Coordinates of C-alpha atoms and ligand atoms in Angstrom, one line a residue:
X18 CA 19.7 3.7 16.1
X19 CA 18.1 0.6 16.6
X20 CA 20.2 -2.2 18.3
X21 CA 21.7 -4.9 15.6
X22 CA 19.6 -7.6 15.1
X23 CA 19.7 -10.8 17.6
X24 CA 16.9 -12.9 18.2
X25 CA 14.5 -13.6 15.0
X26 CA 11.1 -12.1 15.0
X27 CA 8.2 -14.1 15.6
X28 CA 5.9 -10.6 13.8
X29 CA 6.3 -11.4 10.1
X30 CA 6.0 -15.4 10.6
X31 CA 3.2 -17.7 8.7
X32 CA 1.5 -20.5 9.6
X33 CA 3.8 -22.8 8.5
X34 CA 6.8 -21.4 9.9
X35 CA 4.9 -21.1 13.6
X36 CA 4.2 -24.6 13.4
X37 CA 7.4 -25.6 12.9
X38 CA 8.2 -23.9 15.8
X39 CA 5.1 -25.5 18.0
X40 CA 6.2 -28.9 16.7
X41 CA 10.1 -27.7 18.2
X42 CA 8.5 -27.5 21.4
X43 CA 6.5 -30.2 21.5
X44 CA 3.1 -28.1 21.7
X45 CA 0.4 -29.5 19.4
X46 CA -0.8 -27.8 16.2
X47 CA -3.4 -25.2 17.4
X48 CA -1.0 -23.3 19.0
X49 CA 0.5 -22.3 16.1
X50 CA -2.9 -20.6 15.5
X51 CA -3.0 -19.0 18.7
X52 CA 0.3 -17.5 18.3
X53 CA -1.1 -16.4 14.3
X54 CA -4.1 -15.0 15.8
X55 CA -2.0 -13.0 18.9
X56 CA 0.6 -11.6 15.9
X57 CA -1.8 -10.3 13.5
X58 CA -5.6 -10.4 14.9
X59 CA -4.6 -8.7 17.9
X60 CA -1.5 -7.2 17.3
X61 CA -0.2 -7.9 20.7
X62 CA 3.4 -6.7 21.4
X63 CA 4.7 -8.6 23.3
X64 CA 5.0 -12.9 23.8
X65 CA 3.6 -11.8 27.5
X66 CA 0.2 -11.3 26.4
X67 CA -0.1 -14.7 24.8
X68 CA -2.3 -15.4 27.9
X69 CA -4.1 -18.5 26.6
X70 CA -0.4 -20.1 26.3
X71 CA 0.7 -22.2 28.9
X72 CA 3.7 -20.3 30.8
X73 CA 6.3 -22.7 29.5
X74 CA 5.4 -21.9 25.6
X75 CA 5.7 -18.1 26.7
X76 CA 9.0 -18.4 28.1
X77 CA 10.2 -20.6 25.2
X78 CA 9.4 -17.8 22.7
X79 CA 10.0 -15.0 24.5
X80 CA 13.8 -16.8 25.5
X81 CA 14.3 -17.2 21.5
X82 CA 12.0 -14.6 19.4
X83 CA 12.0 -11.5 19.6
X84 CA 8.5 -9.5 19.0
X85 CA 8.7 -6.2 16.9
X86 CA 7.4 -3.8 14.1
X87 CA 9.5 -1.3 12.7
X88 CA 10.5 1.2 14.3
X89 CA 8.7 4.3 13.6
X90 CA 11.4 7.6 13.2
X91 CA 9.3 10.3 12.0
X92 CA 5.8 11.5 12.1
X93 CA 4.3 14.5 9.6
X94 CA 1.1 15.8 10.0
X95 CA -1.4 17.0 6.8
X96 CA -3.9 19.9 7.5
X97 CA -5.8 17.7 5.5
X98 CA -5.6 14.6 8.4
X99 CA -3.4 12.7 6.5
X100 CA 0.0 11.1 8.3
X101 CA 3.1 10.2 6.9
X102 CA 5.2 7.7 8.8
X103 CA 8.9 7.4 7.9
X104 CA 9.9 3.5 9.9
X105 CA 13.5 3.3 9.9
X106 CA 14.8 -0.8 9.6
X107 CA 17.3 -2.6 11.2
X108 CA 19.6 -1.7 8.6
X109 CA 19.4 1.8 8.3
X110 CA 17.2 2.2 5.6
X111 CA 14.2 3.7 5.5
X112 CA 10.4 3.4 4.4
X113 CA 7.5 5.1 4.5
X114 CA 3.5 4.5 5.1
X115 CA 0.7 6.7 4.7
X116 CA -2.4 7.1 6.6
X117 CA -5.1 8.9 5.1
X118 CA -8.5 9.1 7.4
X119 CA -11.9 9.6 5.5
X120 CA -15.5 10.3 6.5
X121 CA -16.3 6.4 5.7
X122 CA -13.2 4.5 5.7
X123 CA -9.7 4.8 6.2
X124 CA -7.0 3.8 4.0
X125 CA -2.4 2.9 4.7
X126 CA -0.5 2.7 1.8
X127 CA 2.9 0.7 2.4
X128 CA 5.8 0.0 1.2
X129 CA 7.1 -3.5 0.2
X130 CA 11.0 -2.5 -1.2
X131 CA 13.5 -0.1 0.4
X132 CA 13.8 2.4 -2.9
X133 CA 12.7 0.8 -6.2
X134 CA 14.9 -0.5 -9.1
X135 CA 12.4 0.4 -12.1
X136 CA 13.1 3.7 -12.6
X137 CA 10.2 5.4 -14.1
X138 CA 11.1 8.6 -15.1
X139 CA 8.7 10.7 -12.9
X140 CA 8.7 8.9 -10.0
X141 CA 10.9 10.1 -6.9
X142 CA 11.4 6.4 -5.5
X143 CA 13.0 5.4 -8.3
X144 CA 15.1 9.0 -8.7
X145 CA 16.5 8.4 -4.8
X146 CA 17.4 4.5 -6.0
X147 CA 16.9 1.4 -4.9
X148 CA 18.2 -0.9 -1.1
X149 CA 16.4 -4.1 -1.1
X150 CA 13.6 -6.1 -1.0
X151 CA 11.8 -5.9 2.3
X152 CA 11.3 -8.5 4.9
X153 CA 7.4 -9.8 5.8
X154 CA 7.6 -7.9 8.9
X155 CA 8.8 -4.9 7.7
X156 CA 5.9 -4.9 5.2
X157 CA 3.2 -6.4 7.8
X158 CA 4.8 -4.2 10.6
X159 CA 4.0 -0.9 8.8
X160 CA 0.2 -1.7 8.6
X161 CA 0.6 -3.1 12.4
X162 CA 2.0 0.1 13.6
X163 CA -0.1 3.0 11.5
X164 CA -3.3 1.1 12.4
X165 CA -2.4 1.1 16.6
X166 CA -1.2 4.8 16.2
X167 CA -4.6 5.7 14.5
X168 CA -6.1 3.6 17.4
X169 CA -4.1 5.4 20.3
X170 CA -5.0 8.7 18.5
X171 CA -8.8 8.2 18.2
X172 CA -8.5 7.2 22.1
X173 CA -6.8 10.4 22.9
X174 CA -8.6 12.4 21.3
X175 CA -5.7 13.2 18.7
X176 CA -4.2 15.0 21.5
X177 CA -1.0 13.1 20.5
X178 CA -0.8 14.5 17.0
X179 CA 0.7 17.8 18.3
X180 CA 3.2 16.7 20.4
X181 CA 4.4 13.7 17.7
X182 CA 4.6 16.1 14.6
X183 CA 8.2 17.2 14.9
X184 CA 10.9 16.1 12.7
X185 CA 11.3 16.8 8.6
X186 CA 8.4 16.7 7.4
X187 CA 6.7 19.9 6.5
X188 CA 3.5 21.3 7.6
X189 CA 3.0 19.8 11.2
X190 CA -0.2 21.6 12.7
X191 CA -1.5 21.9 16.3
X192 CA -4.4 20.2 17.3
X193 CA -6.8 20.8 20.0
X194 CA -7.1 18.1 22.6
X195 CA -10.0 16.7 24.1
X196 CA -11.0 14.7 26.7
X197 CA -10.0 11.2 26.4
X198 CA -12.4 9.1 24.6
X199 CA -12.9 5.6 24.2
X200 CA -12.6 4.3 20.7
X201 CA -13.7 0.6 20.3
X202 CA -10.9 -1.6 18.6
X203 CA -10.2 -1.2 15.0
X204 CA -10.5 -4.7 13.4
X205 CA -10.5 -5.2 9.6
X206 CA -13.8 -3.8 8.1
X207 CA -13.2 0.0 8.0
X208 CA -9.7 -0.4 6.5
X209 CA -8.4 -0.3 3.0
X210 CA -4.8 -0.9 2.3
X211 CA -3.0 0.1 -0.5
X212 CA 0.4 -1.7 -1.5
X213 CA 1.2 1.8 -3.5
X214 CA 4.4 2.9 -1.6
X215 CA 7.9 2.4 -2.8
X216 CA 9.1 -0.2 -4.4
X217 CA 7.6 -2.8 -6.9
X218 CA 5.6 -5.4 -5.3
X219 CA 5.8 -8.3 -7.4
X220 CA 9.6 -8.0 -7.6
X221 CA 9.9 -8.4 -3.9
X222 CA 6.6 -11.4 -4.1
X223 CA 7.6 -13.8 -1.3
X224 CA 7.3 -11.5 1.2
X225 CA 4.2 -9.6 -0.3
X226 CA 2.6 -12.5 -0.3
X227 CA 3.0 -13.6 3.2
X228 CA 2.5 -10.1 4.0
X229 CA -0.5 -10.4 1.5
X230 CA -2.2 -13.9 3.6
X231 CA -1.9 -12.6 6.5
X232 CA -3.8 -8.8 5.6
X233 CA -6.4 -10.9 4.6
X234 CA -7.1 -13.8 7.1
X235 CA -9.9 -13.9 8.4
X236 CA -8.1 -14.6 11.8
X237 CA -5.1 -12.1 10.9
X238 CA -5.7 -8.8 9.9
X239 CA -9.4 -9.2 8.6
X240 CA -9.3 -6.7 5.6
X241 CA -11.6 -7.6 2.9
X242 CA -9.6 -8.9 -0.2
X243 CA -11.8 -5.9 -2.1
X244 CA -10.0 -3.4 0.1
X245 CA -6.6 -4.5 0.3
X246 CA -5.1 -3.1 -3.3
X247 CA -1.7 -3.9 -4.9
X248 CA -0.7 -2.0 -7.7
X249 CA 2.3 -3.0 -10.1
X250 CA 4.0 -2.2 -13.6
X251 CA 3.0 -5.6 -14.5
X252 CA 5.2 -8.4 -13.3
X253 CA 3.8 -10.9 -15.7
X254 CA 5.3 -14.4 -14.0
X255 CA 4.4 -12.7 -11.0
X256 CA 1.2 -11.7 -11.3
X257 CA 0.8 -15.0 -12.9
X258 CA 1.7 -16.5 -9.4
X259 CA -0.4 -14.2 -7.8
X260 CA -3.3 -15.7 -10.1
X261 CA -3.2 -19.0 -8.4
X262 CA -3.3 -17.8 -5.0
X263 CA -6.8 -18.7 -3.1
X264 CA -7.0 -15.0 -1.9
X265 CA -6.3 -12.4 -4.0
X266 CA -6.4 -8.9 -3.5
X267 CA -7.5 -6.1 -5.5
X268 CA -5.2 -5.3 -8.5
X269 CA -4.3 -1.8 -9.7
X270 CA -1.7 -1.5 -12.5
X271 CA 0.3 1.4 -13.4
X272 CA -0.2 2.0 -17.2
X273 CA 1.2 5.9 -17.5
X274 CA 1.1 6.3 -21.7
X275 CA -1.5 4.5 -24.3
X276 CA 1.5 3.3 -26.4
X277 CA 4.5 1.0 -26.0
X278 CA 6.5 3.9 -27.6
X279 CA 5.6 6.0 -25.2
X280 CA 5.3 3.6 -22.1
X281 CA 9.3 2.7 -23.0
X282 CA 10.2 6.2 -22.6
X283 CA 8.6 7.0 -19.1
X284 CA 8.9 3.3 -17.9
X285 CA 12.1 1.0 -18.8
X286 CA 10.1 -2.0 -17.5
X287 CA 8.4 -1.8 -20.9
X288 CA 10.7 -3.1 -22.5
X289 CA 10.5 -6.7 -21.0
X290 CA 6.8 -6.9 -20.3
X291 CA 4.8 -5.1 -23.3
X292 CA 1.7 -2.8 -22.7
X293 CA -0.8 -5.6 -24.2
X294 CA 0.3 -8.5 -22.7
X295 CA 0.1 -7.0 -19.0
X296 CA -3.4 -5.7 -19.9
X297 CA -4.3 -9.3 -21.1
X298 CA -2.8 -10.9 -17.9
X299 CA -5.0 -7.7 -15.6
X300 CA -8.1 -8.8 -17.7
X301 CA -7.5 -12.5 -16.7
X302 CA -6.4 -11.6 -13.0
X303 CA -9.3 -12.8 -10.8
X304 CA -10.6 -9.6 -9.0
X305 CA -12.3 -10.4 -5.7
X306 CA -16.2 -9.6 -5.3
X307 CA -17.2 -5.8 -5.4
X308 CA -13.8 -4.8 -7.2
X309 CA -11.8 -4.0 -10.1
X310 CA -9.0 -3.6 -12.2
X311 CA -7.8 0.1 -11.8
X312 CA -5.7 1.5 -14.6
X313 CA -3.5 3.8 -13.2
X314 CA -2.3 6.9 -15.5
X315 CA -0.2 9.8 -14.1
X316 CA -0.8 12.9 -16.2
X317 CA 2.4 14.7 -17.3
X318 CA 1.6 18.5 -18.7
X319 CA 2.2 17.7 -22.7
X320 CA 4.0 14.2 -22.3
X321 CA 1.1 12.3 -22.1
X322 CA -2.1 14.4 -21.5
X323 CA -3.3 15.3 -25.2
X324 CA -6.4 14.2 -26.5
X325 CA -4.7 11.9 -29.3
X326 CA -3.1 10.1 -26.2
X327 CA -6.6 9.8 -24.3
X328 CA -8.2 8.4 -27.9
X329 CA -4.9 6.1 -28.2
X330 CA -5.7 5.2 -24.5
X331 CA -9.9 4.5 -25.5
X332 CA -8.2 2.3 -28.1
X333 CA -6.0 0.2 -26.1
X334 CA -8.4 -0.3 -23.5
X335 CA -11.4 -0.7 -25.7
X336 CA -12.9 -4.5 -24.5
X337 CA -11.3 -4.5 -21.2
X338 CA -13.4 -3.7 -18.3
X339 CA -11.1 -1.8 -15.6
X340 CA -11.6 1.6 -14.9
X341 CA -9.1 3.9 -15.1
X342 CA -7.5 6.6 -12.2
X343 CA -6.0 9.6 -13.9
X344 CA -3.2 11.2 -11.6
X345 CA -2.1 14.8 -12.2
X346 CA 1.7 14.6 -11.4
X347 CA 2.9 15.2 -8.0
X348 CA 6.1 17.4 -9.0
X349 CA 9.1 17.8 -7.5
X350 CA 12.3 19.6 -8.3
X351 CA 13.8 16.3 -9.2
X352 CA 11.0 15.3 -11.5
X353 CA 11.4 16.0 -14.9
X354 CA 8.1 16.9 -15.7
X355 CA 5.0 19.5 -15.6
X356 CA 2.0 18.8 -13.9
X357 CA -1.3 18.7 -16.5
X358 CA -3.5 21.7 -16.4
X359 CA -6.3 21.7 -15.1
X360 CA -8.3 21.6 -18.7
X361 CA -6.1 19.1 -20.1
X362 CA -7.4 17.1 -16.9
X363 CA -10.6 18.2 -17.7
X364 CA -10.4 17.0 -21.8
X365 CA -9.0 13.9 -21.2
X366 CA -11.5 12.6 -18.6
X367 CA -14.0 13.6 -21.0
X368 CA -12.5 11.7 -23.9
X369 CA -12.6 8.7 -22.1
X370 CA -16.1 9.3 -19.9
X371 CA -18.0 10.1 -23.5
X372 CA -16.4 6.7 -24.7
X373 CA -17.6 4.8 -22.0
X374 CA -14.2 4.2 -20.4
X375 CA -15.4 4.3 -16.5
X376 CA -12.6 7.1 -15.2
X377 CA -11.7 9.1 -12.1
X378 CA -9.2 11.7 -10.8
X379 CA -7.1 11.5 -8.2
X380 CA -7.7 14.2 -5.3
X381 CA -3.7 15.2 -3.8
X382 CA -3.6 14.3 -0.3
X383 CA -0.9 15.3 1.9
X384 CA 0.9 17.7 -0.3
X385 CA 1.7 19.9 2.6
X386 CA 3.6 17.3 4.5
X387 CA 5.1 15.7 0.7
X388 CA 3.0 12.6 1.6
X389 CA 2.0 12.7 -2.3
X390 CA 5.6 13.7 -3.9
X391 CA 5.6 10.2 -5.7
X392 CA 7.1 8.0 -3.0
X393 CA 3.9 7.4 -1.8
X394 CA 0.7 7.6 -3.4
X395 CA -2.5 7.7 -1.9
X396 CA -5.4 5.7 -3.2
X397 CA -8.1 7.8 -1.8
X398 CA -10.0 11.3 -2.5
X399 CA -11.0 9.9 -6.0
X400 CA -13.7 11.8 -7.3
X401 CA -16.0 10.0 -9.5
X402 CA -16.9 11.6 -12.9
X403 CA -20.3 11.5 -13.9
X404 CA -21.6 8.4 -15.4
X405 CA -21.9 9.4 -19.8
X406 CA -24.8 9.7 -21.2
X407 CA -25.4 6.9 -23.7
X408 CA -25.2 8.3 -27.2
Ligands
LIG12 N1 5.6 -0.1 -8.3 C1 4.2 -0.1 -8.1 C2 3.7 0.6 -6.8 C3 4.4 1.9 -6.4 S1 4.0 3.3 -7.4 C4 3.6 0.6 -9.3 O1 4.3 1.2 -10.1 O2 2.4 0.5 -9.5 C5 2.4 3.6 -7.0 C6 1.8 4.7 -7.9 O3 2.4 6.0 -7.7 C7 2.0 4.4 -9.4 O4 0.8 4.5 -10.1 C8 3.0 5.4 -9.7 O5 3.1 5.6 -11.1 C9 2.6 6.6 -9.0 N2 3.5 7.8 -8.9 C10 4.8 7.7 -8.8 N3 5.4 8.9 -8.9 C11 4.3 9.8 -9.0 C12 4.3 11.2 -9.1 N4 5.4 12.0 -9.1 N5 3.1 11.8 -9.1 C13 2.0 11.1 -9.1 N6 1.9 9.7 -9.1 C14 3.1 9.1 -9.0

């Protein structure tokens, strides 16, 4: 168990809140955006390395912060490459990230709540309940510790796979080792991150937005605002707020059923922000160059995979321009549902491809290691369908 919390931790802190703190010690201003650029550019672990800090600031900090990410508990491997981290926080509870390498880029999903209190009825965060809202370094910290672990594994070789994959997860796989190579440092560019782990974003937004700034910055962790993806029910006064921020990231938003009838059933939020208006406020949201709005729509064998529902779901959509990411069901025993088959899948794309509805399919990833049961869910291994043919 980790040790009870004592000093604060400098990881999770903005600009404003470090230059309080430079302005406690007397230091001028920039300093505060050394420290910023030492947190999340560089990721350095400890106040020690501040090098361009004069030793007095070092001991100041290091005598009152302390410097941490989450602690990571549990490690499970996927044949397919994929890693599912399991941090455990100060408090006991636990979250998990994903990290799922592709040929061309490689994407972490994260959490931003400890459980989720929305309770839709196929998800398995929702089933397993709901903590509390998670701290900025607990959300930063997650994409701070999967991207140095993908980092000390491309340097090794992935020699430390094998020797890391014990613990509860399923499916952990021997890897050959190789020589150690040298891997040059991961900044930014080749990463996407997907806020698609538990919990609801925009009912935890303070913290997903700090978390949010500092993905972003240029002098943080340098992912393109096209890369970095949050996807929510549809918070309306939050996604409002998020509206106005300077940055945005890319917006995904869980849809699930073409009806409010049928949205109510599988998704009690419904019933305090309706279907329309959160496609309205997605349509409004300001997506950053090269991206879109992603429609998200889990396919449950017979609930909600019919053609009538992929015509209702041409209907609703019809005049909006997102594109929409069909997801057959990751069951579980606790799941109450069916996954689609695989021509259901097959009919509904259709539906919606030969209506000009831009539409893809969601690849599993993980499944061997439960990286895809619903907890976490993994924005890559989309496979595009073919563009229609204009009629
Ligand atoms: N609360 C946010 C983010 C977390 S859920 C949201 O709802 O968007 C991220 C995605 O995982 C959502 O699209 C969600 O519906 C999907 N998901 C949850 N359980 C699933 C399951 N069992 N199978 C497939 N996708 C699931």
């Amino acid at each position: 168990m980790p040790l009870p919390p004592g000093k604060p931790n400098l990881f999770g802190l903005d600009r404003a809140a470090l230059g309080e703190i430079v302005a406690g010690l007397g230091e001028p201003p920039y300093r505060a955006e050394q420290i910023y650029r030492w947190l999340y550019r560089r990721r350095a672990r400890a106040v020690a390395e501040m090098t361009d800090l004069t030793k007095g600031i070092r001991e100041a900090l290091a005598a009152a912060y302390d410097l941490r990410w989450p602690e990571v508990v549990e490690r499970g491997h996927s044949q397919d490459g994929t890693i599912k981290y399991l941090f455990r926080l100060d408090d006991g509870a636990t979250v998990e990230s994903v990290y799922i390498p592709e040929d061309r880029r490689r994407t972490i999903c994260i959490s931003t709540q400890a459980g989720c209190p929305l309770q839709c009825a196929f998800c398995l965060t929702g089933i397993s309940g709901y903590k509390r809202n998670l701290k900025p370094w607990e959300i930063l910290g997650q994409v701070a510790a999967v991207m140095h672990e993908a980092r000390s594994e491309r340097e090794r070789g992935g020699a430390q796979s094998a020797a890391t994959s014990e613990g509860g997860f399923r499916g952990g796989r021997e890897r050959p080792s190789h020589s150690r190579v040298s891997a040059p440092p991961e900044i930014g560019k080749a990463w996407n991150v997907v806020v698609m782990g538990m919990g609801e974003p925009l009912l935890n937004y303070e913290s997903t937005v700090i978390a949010l700034r500092a993905l972003m910055d240029p002098d943080g962790f340098a992912v393109a605002p096209r890369k970095l993806t949050l996807s929510t029910v549809g918070i309306l006064p939050a996604l409002e707020k998020l509206m106005q921020e300077p940055v945005r990231p890319n917006l995904a938003i869980s849809l699930h059923a073409p009806t409010k009838e049928l949205r109510r059933e599988l998704m009690p939020i419904e019933d305090r922000y309706d279907i329309k208006d959160v496609i309205a406020a997605a349509q409004r949201y300001p997506i950053p160059r090269g991206g879109a709005v992603t429609y998200e729509y889990v396919l449950l064998g017979g609930v909600n995979d019919q053609p009538a529902h992929a015509r209702a779901l041409v209907r609703l959509l019809a005049g909006s321009n997102g594109k929409v990411n069909l997801i057959p069901l990751n069951p579980a025993p606790e799941i109450p549902f069916a996954p689609p088959t695989r021509e259901a899948v097959d009919e509904f794309c259709r539906i919606l491809s030969e209506a000009r509805v831009t539409v893809s399919v969601r690849r599993p990833r993980g499944q061997d290691i439960l990286a895809a049961c619903g907890q976490l869910h993994l924005k890559r291994g989309e496979v595009p369908v073919p563009a229609p043919v204009a009629p």
